[in-house]
Amino acid sequence: MIAIFDKKGFDALLTLEMNTLVNADLSGAKLENANLVQVDLSGANLTNANLKNADLRLANLSGANLSGANLMGADLSGALLDNANLKGTLLPVQAPLSTS
């Protein structure tokens, strides 16, 4: 069994009857503010998933289907996105660097 918690680690956002998230079907999952640091989501179906403000640092999203997913405010630092489908994905926007 896998439980995905919020960033604070107190609230379980999703509990799954599986032992891996590789190739998992998480389409439409509500994972806002989820802690997914270093999680292997390779090949996962995250179509239309809400990953707003999720912590995906160093996550493996290689080959994942993120089409239509909401990643606004998500931290993707060091995440692997090789061959990921990002069609229609709402991606985080970084503020421009100050030049003053």
C-alpha atoms as one frame of an Amber mdcrd trajectory, in Angstrom:
protein
   0.000   0.000   0.000   1.215   3.497  -0.874   0.082   6.681   0.826   0.841
  10.099  -0.653   0.972  12.856   1.952   0.864  16.628   1.812   4.100  18.602
   2.139   3.723  18.853   5.901   3.367  15.081   6.170   0.165  15.126   8.193
  -2.666  14.537   5.730  -2.846  11.565   3.383  -4.023  12.902   0.034  -4.297
   9.500  -1.632  -3.934   5.881  -0.531  -3.387   3.242  -3.204  -3.533  -0.548
  -3.106  -0.238  -0.976  -4.966   3.425  -1.180  -4.108   4.860   1.030  -6.862
   3.882   4.176  -8.730   5.789   3.164 -11.867   3.206   3.010 -14.689   0.441
   3.805 -12.168  -2.870   5.219 -13.351  -3.240   8.473 -11.418  -5.355  10.243
 -14.012  -7.439  12.986 -12.431  -5.768  12.485  -9.034  -6.059  15.358  -6.552
  -2.465  15.789  -5.392  -2.352  19.507  -4.629   0.524  20.249  -2.196   1.689
  16.612  -2.396   5.125  15.552  -1.196   6.524  13.549  -4.120  10.224  14.203
  -3.538  12.358  11.522  -5.257   9.278   9.438  -6.126   9.520   7.214  -9.206
   6.493   8.069 -11.352   8.056   6.885 -14.592   5.454   5.882 -17.141   2.627
   6.996 -14.830  -0.640   8.312 -16.260  -1.147  11.712 -14.617  -3.573  13.017
 -17.230  -5.611  15.911 -15.797  -4.072  15.382 -12.340  -3.976  18.356  -9.970
  -0.347  18.677  -8.841  -0.622  22.367  -7.973   2.139  23.370  -5.522   3.359
  19.750  -5.350   6.953  19.067  -4.342   8.361  16.989  -7.200  12.046  17.669
  -6.576  14.209  14.880  -8.037  11.092  12.898  -9.036  11.338  10.559 -12.010
   8.595  11.531 -14.465  10.279   9.934 -17.485   7.685   8.761 -19.962   4.841
   9.992 -17.751   1.669  11.337 -19.337   1.087  14.765 -17.788  -1.269  16.024
 -20.488  -3.765  18.473 -19.042  -2.174  18.248 -15.571  -1.925  21.324 -13.332
   1.683  21.855 -12.190   1.308  25.546 -11.295   3.542  26.353  -8.349   5.062
  22.856  -8.370   8.765  22.462  -7.596  10.313  20.395 -10.401  13.946  21.043
  -9.407  16.046  18.147 -10.638  13.009  16.183 -11.848  13.482  13.864 -14.829
  11.008  14.607 -17.612  12.566  12.598 -20.472   9.887  11.631 -22.996   7.107
  12.948 -20.740   3.917  14.101 -22.473   3.388  17.731 -21.435   0.715  18.605
 -23.993  -1.743  21.037 -22.411   0.037  20.912 -19.058  -0.114  24.022 -16.863
   3.536  24.485 -15.957   4.982  26.537 -13.088   5.972  30.062 -13.983   9.200
  31.448 -12.625   9.473  35.150 -11.893  12.017  36.947 -14.081  15.365  37.688
 -12.489  15.857  41.199 -11.237  18.512  43.200 -13.073  18.803  46.024 -10.562
